[in-house]
Short mmCIF file of C-alpha atoms in Angstrom, two decimals:
data_model
loop_
_atom_site.label_atom_id
_atom_site.label_comp_id
_atom_site.label_asym_id
_atom_site.label_seq_id
_atom_site.Cartn_x
_atom_site.Cartn_y
_atom_site.Cartn_z
CA UNK W 268 53.68 -20.83 -214.32
CA UNK W 269 52.16 -18.60 -211.62
CA UNK W 270 49.05 -20.81 -211.48
CA UNK W 271 51.23 -23.86 -210.79
CA UNK W 272 53.20 -21.93 -208.18
CA UNK W 273 50.05 -20.81 -206.38
CA UNK W 274 48.53 -24.28 -206.55
CA UNK W 275 51.70 -25.83 -205.15
CA UNK W 276 52.16 -23.10 -202.54
CA UNK W 277 48.63 -23.28 -201.20
CA UNK W 278 47.65 -26.86 -202.15
CA UNK W 279 43.99 -25.95 -202.34
CA UNK W 280 42.41 -29.16 -201.10
CA UNK W 281 39.59 -29.66 -198.67
CA UNK W 282 41.83 -30.62 -195.75
CA UNK W 283 44.03 -27.52 -196.19
CA UNK W 284 41.02 -25.22 -196.45
CA UNK W 285 39.35 -26.94 -193.52
CA UNK W 286 42.37 -26.10 -191.35
CA UNK W 287 41.48 -22.41 -191.75
CA UNK W 288 37.74 -23.00 -191.41
CA UNK W 289 38.13 -25.04 -188.21
CA UNK W 290 40.78 -22.75 -186.70
CA UNK W 291 39.63 -19.11 -186.38
CA UNK W 292 42.94 -18.39 -184.64
CA UNK W 293 44.95 -19.53 -187.66
CA UNK W 294 42.77 -17.48 -190.01
CA UNK W 295 43.09 -14.45 -187.73
CA UNK W 296 46.89 -14.81 -187.74
CA UNK W 297 46.91 -14.82 -191.53
CA UNK W 298 44.55 -11.82 -191.57
CA UNK W 299 46.89 -9.84 -189.28
CA UNK W 300 49.96 -10.85 -191.28
CA UNK W 301 48.27 -9.79 -194.50
CA UNK W 302 47.41 -6.38 -193.06
CA UNK W 303 50.99 -5.90 -191.87
CA UNK W 304 52.43 -6.64 -195.32
CA UNK W 305 49.86 -4.34 -196.95
CA UNK W 306 50.70 -1.59 -194.43
CA UNK W 307 54.43 -1.77 -195.25
CA UNK W 308 53.83 -1.71 -199.00
CA UNK W 309 51.36 1.16 -198.74
CA UNK W 310 53.85 3.36 -196.89
CA UNK W 311 56.12 3.16 -199.93
CA UNK W 312 53.17 3.34 -202.33
CA UNK W 313 51.90 6.52 -200.71
CA UNK W 314 55.22 8.27 -201.25
CA UNK W 315 55.20 7.23 -204.91
CA UNK W 316 51.66 8.51 -205.40
CA UNK W 317 52.06 11.85 -203.64
CA UNK W 318 55.41 12.85 -205.12
CA UNK W 319 54.11 12.66 -208.69
CA UNK W 320 50.74 14.29 -207.95
CA UNK W 321 52.44 17.32 -206.39
CA UNK W 322 54.54 18.36 -209.39
CA UNK W 323 52.97 16.55 -212.37
CA UNK W 324 50.94 19.57 -213.49
CA UNK W 325 53.86 21.94 -212.89
CA UNK W 326 56.23 19.76 -214.94
CA UNK W 327 53.74 19.68 -217.82
CA UNK W 328 53.27 23.46 -217.59
CA UNK W 329 57.04 23.91 -217.77
CA UNK W 330 57.56 21.51 -220.69
CA UNK W 331 54.43 22.39 -222.69
CA UNK W 332 54.50 26.13 -222.01
CA UNK W 333 50.75 26.65 -221.44
CA UNK W 334 48.24 26.46 -218.59
CA UNK W 335 45.32 25.12 -220.62
CA UNK W 336 46.82 21.60 -220.83
CA UNK W 337 48.13 21.34 -217.29
CA UNK W 338 45.34 18.90 -216.48
CA UNK W 339 46.84 16.45 -218.97
CA UNK W 340 49.35 14.81 -216.55
CA UNK W 341 46.59 13.95 -214.08
CA UNK W 342 44.40 12.80 -216.96
CA UNK W 343 47.16 10.59 -218.33
CA UNK W 344 48.20 8.86 -215.16
CA UNK W 345 44.58 8.39 -214.14
CA UNK W 346 43.82 7.05 -217.63
CA UNK W 347 46.81 4.75 -217.26
CA UNK W 348 45.50 3.72 -213.87
CA UNK W 349 42.20 2.75 -215.52
CA UNK W 350 43.91 0.20 -217.75
CA UNK W 351 46.09 -0.92 -214.86
CA UNK W 352 43.06 -1.35 -212.56
CA UNK W 353 41.48 -3.72 -215.06
CA UNK W 354 44.76 -5.59 -215.49
CA UNK W 355 45.48 -5.81 -211.75
CA UNK W 356 41.90 -6.92 -211.03
CA UNK W 357 41.99 -9.68 -213.66
CA UNK W 358 45.47 -10.77 -212.60
CA UNK W 359 44.41 -10.85 -208.94
CA UNK W 360 41.27 -12.87 -209.76
CA UNK W 361 43.34 -15.47 -211.61
CA UNK W 362 46.64 -15.58 -209.71
CA UNK W 363 45.94 -13.79 -206.40
CA UNK W 364 46.59 -10.37 -204.88
CA UNK W 365 50.37 -10.87 -204.64
CA UNK W 366 50.90 -11.18 -208.38
CA UNK W 367 48.44 -8.45 -209.35
CA UNK W 368 49.56 -5.82 -206.85
CA UNK W 369 53.30 -6.44 -207.28
CA UNK W 370 53.02 -6.15 -211.07
CA UNK W 371 51.09 -2.88 -210.77
CA UNK W 372 53.57 -1.21 -208.43
CA UNK W 373 56.60 -2.30 -210.47
CA UNK W 374 54.99 -0.88 -213.63
CA UNK W 375 54.37 2.41 -211.80
CA UNK W 376 58.05 2.56 -210.85
CA UNK W 377 59.08 2.07 -214.48
CA UNK W 378 56.72 4.88 -215.51
CA UNK W 379 58.26 7.24 -212.95
CA UNK W 380 61.73 6.50 -214.32
CA UNK W 381 60.40 7.36 -217.78
CA UNK W 382 59.13 10.74 -216.54
CA UNK W 383 62.61 11.56 -215.20
CA UNK W 384 64.15 10.60 -218.55
CA UNK W 385 61.62 12.73 -220.43
CA UNK W 386 62.52 15.79 -218.35
CA UNK W 387 66.22 15.10 -218.89
CA UNK W 388 65.80 14.83 -222.69
CA UNK W 389 62.93 17.37 -222.92
CA UNK W 390 60.86 14.77 -224.77
CA UNK W 391 57.12 15.54 -224.67
CA UNK W 392 56.22 12.17 -226.23
CA UNK W 393 58.21 10.24 -223.62
CA UNK W 394 56.59 12.35 -220.87
CA UNK W 395 53.09 11.50 -222.07
CA UNK W 396 53.84 7.76 -222.44
CA UNK W 397 55.61 7.60 -219.07
CA UNK W 398 52.77 9.37 -217.24
CA UNK W 399 50.39 6.78 -218.70
CA UNK W 400 52.54 3.93 -217.32
CA UNK W 401 53.09 5.79 -214.03
CA UNK W 402 49.32 5.55 -213.53
CA UNK W 403 49.70 1.83 -212.79
CA UNK W 404 51.10 2.79 -209.38
CA UNK W 405 48.07 4.96 -208.64
CA UNK W 406 45.67 2.12 -209.51
CA UNK W 407 47.64 -0.40 -207.46
CA UNK W 408 47.76 1.92 -204.48
CA UNK W 409 43.97 1.91 -204.46
CA UNK W 410 43.59 -1.79 -205.29
CA UNK W 411 45.76 -2.73 -202.31
CA UNK W 412 42.92 -1.70 -200.00
CA UNK W 413 40.95 -4.75 -201.18
CA UNK W 414 43.65 -7.14 -199.98
CA UNK W 415 42.81 -6.22 -196.40
CA UNK W 416 39.14 -7.13 -196.88
CA UNK W 417 39.67 -10.63 -198.31
CA UNK W 418 39.76 -12.32 -194.90
CA UNK W 419 37.56 -9.81 -193.03
CA UNK W 420 33.94 -10.45 -192.06
CA UNK W 421 31.10 -8.02 -192.80
CA UNK W 422 31.64 -6.05 -189.58
CA UNK W 423 35.38 -5.64 -190.19
CA UNK W 424 35.53 -4.69 -193.86
CA UNK W 425 35.56 -0.91 -193.57
CA UNK W 426 38.15 -1.11 -190.79
CA UNK W 427 40.25 -3.43 -192.97
CA UNK W 428 40.08 -0.90 -195.82
CA UNK W 429 41.04 1.86 -193.40
CA UNK W 430 44.10 -0.06 -192.18
CA UNK W 431 45.38 -0.31 -195.74
CA UNK W 432 44.68 3.36 -196.40
CA UNK W 433 45.98 4.93 -193.19
CA UNK W 434 49.34 3.29 -193.74
CA UNK W 435 49.64 5.32 -196.94
CA UNK W 436 49.66 8.50 -194.86
CA UNK W 437 53.32 8.45 -193.83
CA UNK W 438 54.57 8.24 -197.40
CA UNK W 439 51.77 10.40 -198.80
CA UNK W 440 52.49 13.30 -196.44
CA UNK W 441 56.28 12.94 -196.68
CA UNK W 442 56.26 12.88 -200.50
CA UNK W 443 55.03 16.46 -201.17
CA UNK W 444 57.18 17.86 -198.37
CA UNK W 445 60.28 16.32 -199.92
CA UNK W 446 59.66 18.22 -203.18
CA UNK W 447 62.28 20.89 -202.43
CA UNK W 448 64.89 18.36 -201.29
CA UNK W 449 64.33 16.06 -204.26
CA UNK W 450 64.42 19.08 -206.57
CA UNK W 451 67.80 20.06 -205.14
CA UNK W 452 69.05 16.49 -205.45
CA UNK W 453 67.89 16.34 -209.07
CA UNK W 454 69.73 19.57 -209.93
CA UNK W 455 72.89 18.25 -208.27
CA UNK W 456 72.94 15.29 -210.68
CA UNK W 457 72.01 17.31 -213.75
CA UNK W 458 68.25 16.64 -213.86
CA UNK W 459 65.55 19.39 -213.93
CA UNK W 460 64.26 20.18 -210.43
CA UNK W 461 60.62 19.30 -211.16
CA UNK W 462 61.65 15.76 -212.14
CA UNK W 463 63.21 15.21 -208.70
CA UNK W 464 60.03 13.96 -206.98
CA UNK W 465 59.63 11.31 -209.70
CA UNK W 466 63.00 9.84 -208.66
CA UNK W 467 61.44 9.31 -205.23
CA UNK W 468 58.28 7.93 -206.84
CA UNK W 469 60.26 5.36 -208.85
CA UNK W 470 62.15 4.06 -205.82
CA UNK W 471 59.01 4.01 -203.64
CA UNK W 472 56.82 2.12 -206.13
CA UNK W 473 59.50 -0.49 -206.87
CA UNK W 474 60.04 -1.11 -203.14
CA UNK W 475 56.26 -1.46 -202.61
CA UNK W 476 56.08 -4.06 -205.38
CA UNK W 477 58.99 -6.07 -204.00
CA UNK W 478 57.49 -6.10 -200.48
CA UNK W 479 54.26 -7.61 -201.80
CA UNK W 480 55.97 -10.05 -204.15
CA UNK W 481 58.21 -11.44 -201.42
CA UNK W 482 56.04 -11.26 -198.28
CA UNK W 483 52.38 -11.65 -199.26
CA UNK W 484 52.26 -15.45 -198.79
CA UNK W 485 49.89 -17.28 -198.48
CA UNK W 486 47.84 -15.09 -200.78
CA UNK W 487 44.74 -13.76 -198.90
CA UNK W 488 42.47 -13.74 -201.94
CA UNK W 489 43.25 -17.36 -202.86
CA UNK W 490 42.68 -18.41 -199.24
CA UNK W 491 39.36 -16.54 -199.01
CA UNK W 492 38.12 -17.88 -202.34
CA UNK W 493 39.07 -21.46 -201.45
CA UNK W 494 37.23 -21.21 -198.13
CA UNK W 495 34.15 -19.79 -199.86
CA UNK W 496 34.20 -22.58 -202.47
CA UNK W 497 34.46 -25.34 -199.85
CA UNK W 498 31.73 -23.81 -197.68
CA UNK W 499 29.40 -23.46 -200.68
CA UNK W 500 29.99 -27.08 -201.72
CA UNK W 501 29.53 -28.48 -198.22
CA UNK W 502 26.33 -26.47 -197.76
CA UNK W 503 24.96 -27.75 -201.09
CA UNK W 504 24.01 -24.23 -202.08
CA UNK W 505 22.12 -23.89 -205.38
CA UNK W 506 24.21 -22.62 -208.29
CA UNK W 507 21.59 -20.00 -209.14
CA UNK W 508 21.24 -17.22 -206.62
CA UNK W 509 17.87 -16.01 -205.41
CA UNK W 510 16.64 -13.35 -207.88
CA UNK W 511 15.91 -10.80 -205.13
CA UNK W 512 19.40 -11.27 -203.66
CA UNK W 513 20.92 -10.88 -207.13
CA UNK W 514 18.99 -7.64 -207.63
CA UNK W 515 20.17 -6.29 -204.27
CA UNK W 516 23.77 -7.26 -205.11
CA UNK W 517 23.63 -5.43 -208.46
CA UNK W 518 22.16 -2.37 -206.79
CA UNK W 519 24.88 -2.48 -204.14
CA UNK W 520 27.63 -2.77 -206.75
CA UNK W 521 26.19 0.19 -208.66
CA UNK W 522 25.82 2.30 -205.50
CA UNK W 523 29.34 1.51 -204.28
CA UNK W 524 30.75 2.31 -207.72
CA UNK W 525 28.79 5.59 -207.93
CA UNK W 526 30.12 6.81 -204.58
CA UNK W 527 33.74 6.10 -205.52
CA UNK W 528 33.44 7.43 -209.08
CA UNK W 529 31.85 10.74 -208.13
CA UNK W 530 34.14 11.48 -205.18
CA UNK W 531 37.18 10.65 -207.32
CA UNK W 532 35.98 12.99 -210.09
CA UNK W 533 35.39 15.94 -207.77
CA UNK W 534 38.56 15.43 -205.75
CA UNK W 535 40.85 14.99 -208.78
CA UNK W 536 39.45 18.00 -210.66
CA UNK W 537 39.96 20.41 -207.76
CA UNK W 538 43.29 18.94 -206.61
CA UNK W 539 44.76 19.08 -210.13
CA UNK W 540 44.29 22.82 -210.56
CA UNK W 541 45.15 23.91 -207.01
CA UNK W 542 48.96 24.03 -207.58
CA UNK W 543 48.41 26.07 -210.78
CA UNK W 544 45.97 28.39 -208.99
CA UNK W 545 48.48 28.89 -206.17
CA UNK W 546 51.28 29.59 -208.64
CA UNK W 547 49.22 32.34 -210.25
CA UNK W 548 48.78 34.01 -206.86
CA UNK W 549 52.45 34.06 -205.88
CA UNK W 550 52.67 30.95 -203.70
CA UNK W 551 56.03 29.16 -203.62
CA UNK W 552 56.69 25.53 -204.50
CA UNK W 553 57.20 24.86 -200.79
CA UNK W 554 53.73 26.29 -200.02
CA UNK W 555 52.22 24.17 -202.80
CA UNK W 556 53.85 21.10 -201.24
CA UNK W 557 52.46 22.05 -197.82
CA UNK W 558 48.88 22.42 -199.09
CA UNK W 559 49.00 19.18 -201.08
CA UNK W 560 50.60 17.45 -198.10
CA UNK W 561 47.65 18.43 -195.87
CA UNK W 562 45.26 17.38 -198.62
CA UNK W 563 46.78 13.92 -199.07
CA UNK W 564 47.13 13.52 -195.31
CA UNK W 565 43.38 14.17 -195.00
CA UNK W 566 42.76 11.61 -197.75
CA UNK W 567 44.36 8.84 -195.70
CA UNK W 568 45.07 9.79 -192.07
CA UNK W 569 41.42 9.76 -190.84
CA UNK W 570 40.91 6.28 -192.30
CA UNK W 571 40.89 4.35 -189.02
CA UNK W 572 38.16 6.58 -187.61
CA UNK W 573 36.28 6.54 -190.91
CA UNK W 574 36.43 2.75 -191.11
CA UNK W 575 35.04 2.47 -187.58
CA UNK W 576 32.20 4.89 -188.40
CA UNK W 577 31.35 3.11 -191.66
CA UNK W 578 31.09 -0.23 -189.84
CA UNK W 579 29.27 1.26 -186.85
CA UNK W 580 26.80 3.84 -188.17
CA UNK W 581 26.46 2.65 -191.73
CA UNK W 582 27.82 2.85 -195.26
CA UNK W 583 25.07 5.14 -196.60
CA UNK W 584 25.36 7.66 -193.77
CA UNK W 585 29.08 8.11 -194.43
CA UNK W 586 28.53 8.34 -198.19
CA UNK W 587 26.14 11.25 -197.59
CA UNK W 588 28.68 12.78 -195.17
CA UNK W 589 31.17 12.59 -198.05
CA UNK W 590 28.89 14.62 -200.29
CA UNK W 591 28.34 17.33 -197.67
CA UNK W 592 32.06 17.56 -196.85
CA UNK W 593 32.97 17.96 -200.53
CA UNK W 594 30.35 20.69 -200.89
CA UNK W 595 31.79 22.66 -197.95
CA UNK W 596 35.29 22.26 -199.40
CA UNK W 597 34.23 23.60 -202.80
CA UNK W 598 32.39 26.60 -201.35
CA UNK W 599 35.31 27.49 -199.06
CA UNK W 600 37.88 27.26 -201.88
CA UNK W 601 35.67 29.42 -204.12
CA UNK W 602 34.83 32.16 -201.62
CA UNK W 603 38.05 32.35 -199.58
CA UNK W 604 40.90 34.81 -200.29
CA UNK W 605 43.23 33.49 -203.01
CA UNK W 606 46.36 34.42 -201.07
CA UNK W 607 45.27 32.80 -197.79
CA UNK W 608 47.25 29.68 -196.93
CA UNK W 609 44.86 28.92 -194.06
CA UNK W 610 41.85 28.85 -196.40
CA UNK W 611 43.63 26.75 -199.01
CA UNK W 612 44.87 24.24 -196.44
CA UNK W 613 41.40 23.94 -194.86
CA UNK W 614 39.61 23.62 -198.20
CA UNK W 615 42.02 21.01 -199.56
CA UNK W 616 42.00 19.09 -196.27
CA UNK W 617 38.19 18.94 -196.42
CA UNK W 618 38.47 17.84 -200.05
CA UNK W 619 40.69 14.96 -198.97
CA UNK W 620 38.41 14.09 -196.05
CA UNK W 621 35.32 14.00 -198.27
CA UNK W 622 37.17 11.68 -200.65
CA UNK W 623 38.19 9.49 -197.70
CA UNK W 624 34.57 9.15 -196.52
CA UNK W 625 33.46 8.29 -200.06
CA UNK W 626 36.19 5.79 -200.89
CA UNK W 627 35.88 3.78 -197.67
CA UNK W 628 32.08 3.72 -197.60
CA UNK W 629 31.90 2.98 -201.34
CA UNK W 630 34.48 0.19 -201.05
CA UNK W 631 32.58 -1.41 -198.15
CA UNK W 632 29.31 -1.26 -200.12
CA UNK W 633 31.02 -2.90 -203.10
CA UNK W 634 32.71 -5.67 -201.07
CA UNK W 635 29.40 -6.43 -199.33
CA UNK W 636 27.65 -6.85 -202.68
CA UNK W 637 30.27 -8.71 -204.77
CA UNK W 638 30.47 -12.53 -204.33
CA UNK W 639 33.97 -14.05 -203.78
CA UNK W 640 33.81 -15.94 -207.08
CA UNK W 641 34.01 -12.68 -209.05
CA UNK W 642 35.03 -10.18 -206.37
CA UNK W 643 38.57 -9.24 -207.54
CA UNK W 644 37.44 -8.93 -211.16
CA UNK W 645 34.46 -6.77 -210.15
CA UNK W 646 36.67 -4.60 -207.95
CA UNK W 647 39.12 -4.10 -210.82
CA UNK W 648 36.32 -3.17 -213.21
CA UNK W 649 34.88 -0.63 -210.78
CA UNK W 650 38.33 0.86 -210.20
CA UNK W 651 38.58 1.33 -213.98
CA UNK W 652 35.54 3.61 -213.76
CA UNK W 653 37.05 5.36 -210.75
CA UNK W 654 40.27 5.99 -212.67
CA UNK W 655 38.44 7.17 -215.79
CA UNK W 656 36.41 9.61 -213.72
CA UNK W 657 39.69 10.97 -212.36
CA UNK W 658 41.07 11.29 -215.89
CA UNK W 659 37.95 13.16 -216.98
CA UNK W 660 38.17 15.40 -213.94
CA UNK W 661 41.81 16.16 -214.72
CA UNK W 662 41.06 17.12 -218.34
CA UNK W 663 37.93 19.16 -217.60
CA UNK W 664 39.54 20.99 -214.68
CA UNK W 665 42.09 22.73 -216.90
CA UNK W 666 39.43 23.63 -219.45
CA UNK W 667 37.02 25.01 -216.85
CA UNK W 668 39.68 27.14 -215.18
CA UNK W 669 41.02 28.37 -218.55
CA UNK W 670 37.48 29.26 -219.69
CA UNK W 671 36.18 30.59 -216.38
CA UNK W 672 37.95 30.44 -213.01
CA UNK W 673 39.21 28.24 -210.19
CA UNK W 674 36.22 29.37 -208.10
CA UNK W 675 33.80 28.11 -210.75
CA UNK W 676 35.57 24.75 -210.76
CA UNK W 677 35.38 24.30 -207.00
CA UNK W 678 31.73 25.40 -206.78
CA UNK W 679 30.65 23.06 -209.59
CA UNK W 680 32.53 20.18 -207.96
CA UNK W 681 30.93 20.82 -204.57
CA UNK W 682 27.39 20.97 -205.94
CA UNK W 683 27.92 17.89 -208.14
CA UNK W 684 28.85 15.82 -205.09
CA UNK W 685 25.27 16.19 -203.78
CA UNK W 686 24.17 13.63 -206.41
CA UNK W 687 25.33 10.99 -203.89
CA UNK W 688 22.33 11.70 -201.66
CA UNK W 689 19.61 10.46 -204.08
CA UNK W 690 21.89 7.55 -205.09
CA UNK W 691 22.00 6.37 -201.47
CA UNK W 692 18.23 6.75 -201.09
CA UNK W 693 17.67 4.73 -204.28
CA UNK W 694 20.07 1.98 -203.18
CA UNK W 695 17.91 1.30 -200.11
CA UNK W 696 14.57 1.45 -201.91
CA UNK W 697 12.61 -1.82 -201.51
CA UNK W 698 15.61 -3.38 -199.78
CA UNK W 699 14.71 -6.11 -197.31
#
């Protein structure tokens, strides 16, 4: 049904495709319109993501009654995001970005509603299932960044990613700082306070999905793929790629994936346990929201500058900058006073910034290397690994802190991030 709709909507024939190829102005208009729609959806998506991240661990701690499993919520919704990333990637490859992204956000909204219901009924099983489904919103929030790159050339890709990401900032920063208000609202309607932010998450994710479903037409991925197909046919390009080019592409895909996977692992592990660590040292829920708000703001707000730097001074340079920034964050969090808000805000902001550098540079490396014919599917597969690394980070973070300390966790994460440096050196070895 969707295939027929897309075929009818876009009428992928040589004359239609040629109208975009022969008119850069028309293609540029579609590119700008696509970015605008993605920006609007990401504002809502950011609120949905941040609200759940802020209190997920605290809700689990409250319902499960122990600290050692407080990494489970992050693990579950990142594990759920792994399955969703694969699903959204495959759906986008077959039907276009509109169908894939809208489905992912709507599923995330349903998961958030389930979390609220689990808190209301005190059902642990429903909580665990709902967090898994809620992860679809997390995956879609990340996958949306690819929609901005579909119609961008090689010198615009990082900036296109940054446009999609920076628009998440408004919702992402507002979400944690609405924790108190949403908690009060939840209590007023007979729902536990910690479930309040998930009411916001449900509304935000559903709105993000509807924006994409209604407004993302024509679909940027279908347009880009059609143009690539026509250009390849008209150029009489051989079906088999040059073996050296294929080798470079595989190396680029691996390098891009490695950057995103490692930065996601380190960031998620430290972020997951920070609210618990703060709770143990007498910080209020409002202070937790403030620290996480700065962290998520740093994850997305610098994106425009980061995108410019990635396009200007290089993908590898910014990937290495990511590793160094994460190291500084880990050392600062480990050595700073536990009761210092200034230290916690700075460390978590640097953690978000290091993740930002890694995600944008890694995404650009991946888009450069993946051919249009398999790009969405490859992107979805890589985001599965990114999500799984986050799930692993969430699980291990609770175990490490329970068995050792928060300082050990942050130091290990910071040192681990330095693996990106030899990966970047290897990716350029024998490259011509």
